Amino acid sequence: MEFEEAVRALHSVRDFKSQEIPDEVLTRIVAVAQRTPSWANSQPWKVYIAKGNTLEKIKREHLSKAMQAPRARRHAADPRSPWGRFPLENMQRWGERLTAFLGQDGMEMSQMQARLFNASALVYPTAQREVSPWMVYDIGAFSQTLMLAAKDNGVDSAPAYEVVRFADDIHAIMGIPDDEAIIAGIALGYPAEDRINDSHTDRDAAEDVLTIRKWPLPSVAWAVGIGAVRPCVPVFSRRRAFCGIRRRPARRTPPGRRTAPADPAKRCPIPRRAASRRAARRRRRSAACIG
């Protein structure tokens, strides 16, 4: 499968078949995800995958607690944290479209979550606690690569908070050490023939989120209409009592070349007039910059 094709085909499947995923396929998926870049090649993740009897035990514990038990907080991310305006708008739009799409079958979504989407395998990337928050960024990249690798191997996925909702039970059943935090939960499997899997989300257009800047933002010097020959430097005008800008003076002639002769009779008046003209030009430039 071509890369762009895999990216565009990737979406969250919320109901899977009971078909098992071979261990060699899971190993191949994780091996590809291992190529994910990380800060200074830190590779801060560990990966735990639940299958077979372990998976069934997690599903039973989850189903029994899904409707009444409080949510555990042993994983790193809090899904109820404040979101910005744009993410909230996207989330609200997604919820409205999903509700309209499912109609009377809206409760099916909750039932699928309670059954952990009937997944054939559950993937839990973890990282050590009390380390750099950048590890969450790295593990997010790892998770995306893993889902793309799964899609390339014919396996669909669904990253969901519901998968890590009862983190204490997952730690106990999977034998995850206490010094590791569950960063994400990904359900894997083969899609079932269910209407809920026909729901696809949209994306904002690239033009709505992209900024390509080929030139730096205009500085104060450009804002006042001064050319690009020489940069301007701050200057304080005592006459006008405010700070302005003026053009940086041009390179001056070395002092040794403009030294006047010791004998006044041999002095030439031309350099003096030239110096006066240069001084007048500098005054005009300063006035233009400040004005």
Coordinates of C-alpha atoms in Angstrom, one line a residue:
M1 CA 0.0 0.0 0.0
E2 CA 1.3 3.4 -0.9
F3 CA 2.0 5.9 1.9
E4 CA -0.6 8.5 1.0
E5 CA -3.2 5.7 0.3
A6 CA -2.5 4.3 3.8
V7 CA -2.9 7.7 5.4
R8 CA -6.1 8.5 3.7
A9 CA -7.6 5.0 4.4
L10 CA -6.7 5.2 8.1
H11 CA -9.7 5.8 10.3
S12 CA -11.0 4.6 13.7
V13 CA -12.8 1.3 13.5
R14 CA -15.3 0.8 16.3
D15 CA -16.3 -2.8 15.8
F16 CA -13.9 -5.6 15.0
K17 CA -14.3 -9.2 13.9
S18 CA -13.4 -12.0 16.3
Q19 CA -10.6 -13.0 13.9
E20 CA -7.2 -13.2 15.7
I21 CA -4.1 -11.3 14.6
P22 CA -1.1 -13.5 14.2
D23 CA 1.8 -12.8 16.5
E24 CA 4.2 -12.4 13.6
V25 CA 2.0 -9.7 12.1
L26 CA 2.0 -7.8 15.4
T27 CA 5.7 -8.1 15.7
R28 CA 6.2 -6.8 12.1
I29 CA 3.9 -3.8 12.9
V30 CA 5.9 -2.9 16.0
A31 CA 9.2 -3.4 14.2
V32 CA 8.1 -0.8 11.6
A33 CA 6.9 1.6 14.4
Q34 CA 10.4 1.3 16.0
R35 CA 11.7 3.5 13.1
T36 CA 9.8 6.4 14.7
P37 CA 12.2 9.3 15.4
S38 CA 12.5 10.6 19.0
W39 CA 14.4 13.2 20.9
A40 CA 18.1 12.4 20.7
N41 CA 17.0 8.8 19.8
S42 CA 15.7 8.4 23.3
Q43 CA 13.0 5.9 22.2
P44 CA 11.1 6.4 25.5
W45 CA 8.4 3.8 24.9
K46 CA 7.7 0.3 25.9
V47 CA 4.9 -1.7 24.2
Y48 CA 2.5 -4.1 25.8
I49 CA 0.0 -6.0 23.7
A50 CA -2.9 -8.0 25.2
K51 CA -4.2 -11.0 23.4
G52 CA -6.0 -14.3 24.1
N53 CA -7.0 -15.0 27.7
T54 CA -5.3 -11.8 28.9
L55 CA -7.4 -9.8 26.5
E56 CA -10.6 -11.5 27.5
K57 CA -9.9 -10.8 31.2
I58 CA -9.3 -7.1 30.5
K59 CA -12.6 -7.0 28.5
R60 CA -14.5 -8.6 31.4
E61 CA -13.1 -6.3 34.0
H62 CA -13.7 -3.3 31.8
L63 CA -17.3 -4.3 31.0
S64 CA -18.2 -4.9 34.7
K65 CA -16.9 -1.4 35.6
A66 CA -17.8 0.6 32.6
M67 CA -21.1 1.9 33.8
Q68 CA -20.5 2.5 37.5
A69 CA -16.8 2.6 38.4
P70 CA -14.8 5.9 38.6
R71 CA -12.2 6.6 36.1
A72 CA -8.6 5.8 37.1
R73 CA -5.9 8.3 36.5
R74 CA -2.7 6.3 36.3
H75 CA -2.0 7.2 32.7
A76 CA -0.3 10.4 31.7
A77 CA -3.0 12.2 29.7
D78 CA -6.2 13.7 31.1
P79 CA -8.9 13.8 28.4
R80 CA -10.9 16.3 30.5
S81 CA -8.2 18.9 30.4
P82 CA -9.1 22.3 28.9
W83 CA -9.0 22.5 25.1
G84 CA -8.6 25.5 22.9
R85 CA -11.4 27.0 20.9
F86 CA -10.5 25.4 17.5
P87 CA -10.2 21.9 18.9
L88 CA -13.5 22.3 20.8
E89 CA -15.3 23.4 17.6
N90 CA -14.0 20.4 15.8
M91 CA -15.0 18.0 18.6
Q92 CA -18.5 19.5 18.8
R93 CA -18.9 19.2 15.0
W94 CA -17.7 15.6 15.1
G95 CA -20.2 14.8 17.9
E96 CA -23.1 16.3 16.0
R97 CA -22.3 14.5 12.8
L98 CA -21.8 11.2 14.5
T99 CA -25.1 11.6 16.3
A100 CA -26.9 12.5 13.1
F101 CA -25.3 9.5 11.3
L102 CA -26.2 6.9 13.9
G103 CA -29.7 8.2 14.7
Q104 CA -31.6 5.6 16.7
D105 CA -28.4 3.5 16.9
G106 CA -26.6 6.1 19.0
M107 CA -26.4 3.8 22.0
E108 CA -24.5 1.4 19.9
M109 CA -21.4 3.6 20.3
S110 CA -21.5 3.3 24.1
Q111 CA -22.0 -0.5 23.9
M112 CA -19.0 -0.8 21.6
Q113 CA -16.9 1.2 23.9
A114 CA -17.9 -0.9 26.9
R115 CA -16.9 -4.0 24.9
L116 CA -13.6 -2.3 23.9
F117 CA -14.8 -2.5 20.3
N118 CA -14.5 -6.3 20.2
A119 CA -10.8 -5.7 19.5
S120 CA -8.5 -8.7 18.6
A121 CA -5.6 -7.0 20.4
L122 CA -5.0 -4.0 22.6
V123 CA -1.8 -2.1 22.4
Y124 CA -0.5 -0.1 25.4
P125 CA 2.6 2.2 24.8
T126 CA 4.1 3.2 28.1
A127 CA 6.9 5.4 29.4
Q128 CA 8.6 5.9 32.7
R129 CA 7.0 8.4 35.1
E130 CA 8.5 11.7 36.1
V131 CA 10.5 12.2 32.9
S132 CA 10.5 14.8 30.2
P133 CA 7.0 15.7 28.9
W134 CA 8.5 15.5 25.4
M135 CA 8.2 11.8 25.7
V136 CA 4.4 12.1 25.1
Y137 CA 5.2 13.8 21.8
D138 CA 7.5 11.0 20.8
I139 CA 5.1 8.3 21.9
G140 CA 2.3 10.0 19.9
A141 CA 4.5 9.8 16.8
F142 CA 5.2 6.2 17.6
S143 CA 1.5 5.4 17.9
Q144 CA 0.7 7.0 14.6
T145 CA 3.5 5.1 12.9
L146 CA 2.2 1.9 14.5
M147 CA -1.3 2.5 13.2
L148 CA 0.0 3.2 9.7
A149 CA 2.1 0.0 9.8
A150 CA -1.0 -1.9 10.9
K151 CA -3.0 -0.5 8.0
D152 CA -0.2 -1.5 5.6
N153 CA -0.6 -5.0 7.0
G154 CA -4.3 -5.1 6.6
V155 CA -5.1 -4.5 10.3
D156 CA -7.3 -1.6 11.3
S157 CA -7.1 0.4 14.5
A158 CA -8.8 2.7 16.9
P159 CA -6.9 4.9 19.4
A160 CA -9.3 5.6 22.3
Y161 CA -9.2 6.7 25.8
E162 CA -11.7 4.0 26.6
V163 CA -9.0 1.4 26.1
V164 CA -7.0 2.9 29.0
R165 CA -10.0 4.0 31.1
F166 CA -9.3 1.6 34.0
A167 CA -5.5 1.9 34.1
D168 CA -5.1 0.2 37.5
D169 CA -6.7 -3.0 36.2
I170 CA -4.5 -2.9 33.1
H171 CA -1.3 -2.5 35.2
A172 CA -2.3 -5.5 37.3
I173 CA -3.4 -7.8 34.5
M174 CA -0.6 -6.9 32.1
G175 CA 2.1 -6.8 34.8
I176 CA 3.1 -3.3 33.9
P177 CA 5.6 -1.9 36.5
D178 CA 4.4 0.9 38.7
D179 CA 7.1 3.2 37.5
E180 CA 5.7 3.1 33.9
A181 CA 2.7 5.2 32.9
I182 CA 0.3 4.1 30.2
I183 CA 0.4 6.9 27.6
A184 CA -2.1 5.6 25.0
G185 CA -4.4 2.7 24.2
I186 CA -4.9 1.4 20.7
A187 CA -7.4 -1.3 19.6
L188 CA -6.4 -3.5 16.7
G189 CA -8.4 -5.9 14.6
Y190 CA -10.1 -6.6 11.3
P191 CA -13.3 -4.5 10.7
A192 CA -16.7 -6.1 11.1
E193 CA -19.6 -5.5 8.7
D194 CA -21.2 -2.9 10.9
R195 CA -22.8 0.5 10.1
I196 CA -20.8 2.2 12.8
N197 CA -17.7 1.6 10.8
D198 CA -19.1 3.6 7.8
S199 CA -18.8 6.8 9.8
H200 CA -15.8 8.8 8.6
T201 CA -14.6 12.2 10.0
D202 CA -13.6 15.2 7.9
R203 CA -10.5 17.3 8.2
D204 CA -9.9 21.0 8.0
A205 CA -8.4 22.1 4.7
A206 CA -4.7 22.5 4.6
E207 CA -5.2 26.2 3.8
D208 CA -7.0 26.7 7.1
V209 CA -4.1 25.4 9.2
L210 CA -1.0 26.1 7.1
T211 CA 1.2 29.2 7.0
I212 CA 4.1 29.4 4.6
R213 CA 6.3 32.4 5.1
K214 CA 9.2 33.1 2.7
W215 CA 10.1 36.5 4.1
P216 CA 10.4 37.6 7.8
L217 CA 7.8 39.8 9.3
P218 CA 8.3 43.5 8.6
S219 CA 10.4 45.2 11.3
V220 CA 10.0 48.8 12.5
A221 CA 12.5 49.9 9.9
W222 CA 10.4 48.5 7.0
A223 CA 7.2 49.9 8.5
V224 CA 8.3 53.5 8.1
G225 CA 9.2 53.0 4.4
I226 CA 13.0 52.9 4.6
G227 CA 14.8 51.0 1.9
A228 CA 16.7 47.8 2.3
V229 CA 20.2 49.2 1.5
R230 CA 21.2 49.6 5.2
P231 CA 19.4 48.5 8.3
C232 CA 18.1 51.2 10.7
V233 CA 19.2 51.5 14.3
P234 CA 17.3 53.0 17.3
V235 CA 18.1 56.6 18.1
F236 CA 16.8 59.1 20.6
S237 CA 15.8 62.5 19.3
R238 CA 16.3 65.1 22.0
R239 CA 14.7 67.7 19.8
R240 CA 11.4 65.8 19.5
A241 CA 11.8 64.0 22.8
F242 CA 10.8 60.5 21.6
C243 CA 12.6 57.4 20.3
G244 CA 12.7 56.9 16.6
I245 CA 14.9 55.1 14.1
R246 CA 17.5 56.3 11.7
R247 CA 19.5 54.7 8.9
R248 CA 22.8 53.2 10.0
P249 CA 25.6 55.5 8.7
A250 CA 27.7 54.4 5.8
R251 CA 31.2 53.2 6.3
R252 CA 33.4 56.3 6.9
T253 CA 36.8 57.0 5.4
P254 CA 39.6 55.9 7.7
P255 CA 40.6 58.7 10.0
G256 CA 44.2 58.9 8.7
R257 CA 43.0 59.9 5.2
R258 CA 41.0 63.0 6.3
T259 CA 43.5 64.4 8.7
A260 CA 44.1 68.1 7.9
P261 CA 47.6 69.3 7.3
A262 CA 49.4 71.0 10.2
D263 CA 50.0 74.2 8.2
P264 CA 46.7 76.1 8.0
A265 CA 47.9 77.6 4.7
K266 CA 48.0 74.2 3.1
R267 CA 44.6 73.2 4.2
C268 CA 42.1 72.7 1.4
P269 CA 38.5 74.0 1.9
I270 CA 37.0 71.2 -0.3
P271 CA 37.1 68.5 2.4
R272 CA 35.5 70.8 4.8
R273 CA 32.6 71.6 2.4
A274 CA 32.3 67.8 1.6
A275 CA 32.1 67.1 5.3
S276 CA 29.4 69.7 5.6
R277 CA 27.5 68.1 2.8
R278 CA 27.8 64.7 4.4
A279 CA 26.6 66.1 7.7
A280 CA 23.6 67.7 6.0
R281 CA 22.7 64.4 4.3
R282 CA 22.9 62.6 7.6
R283 CA 20.6 65.2 9.2
R284 CA 18.1 64.8 6.4
R285 CA 18.2 61.0 6.8
S286 CA 17.6 61.2 10.5
A287 CA 14.8 63.6 10.1
A288 CA 13.2 61.3 7.4
C289 CA 13.5 58.3 9.7
I290 CA 12.2 60.0 12.8
G291 CA 9.4 61.8 11.0

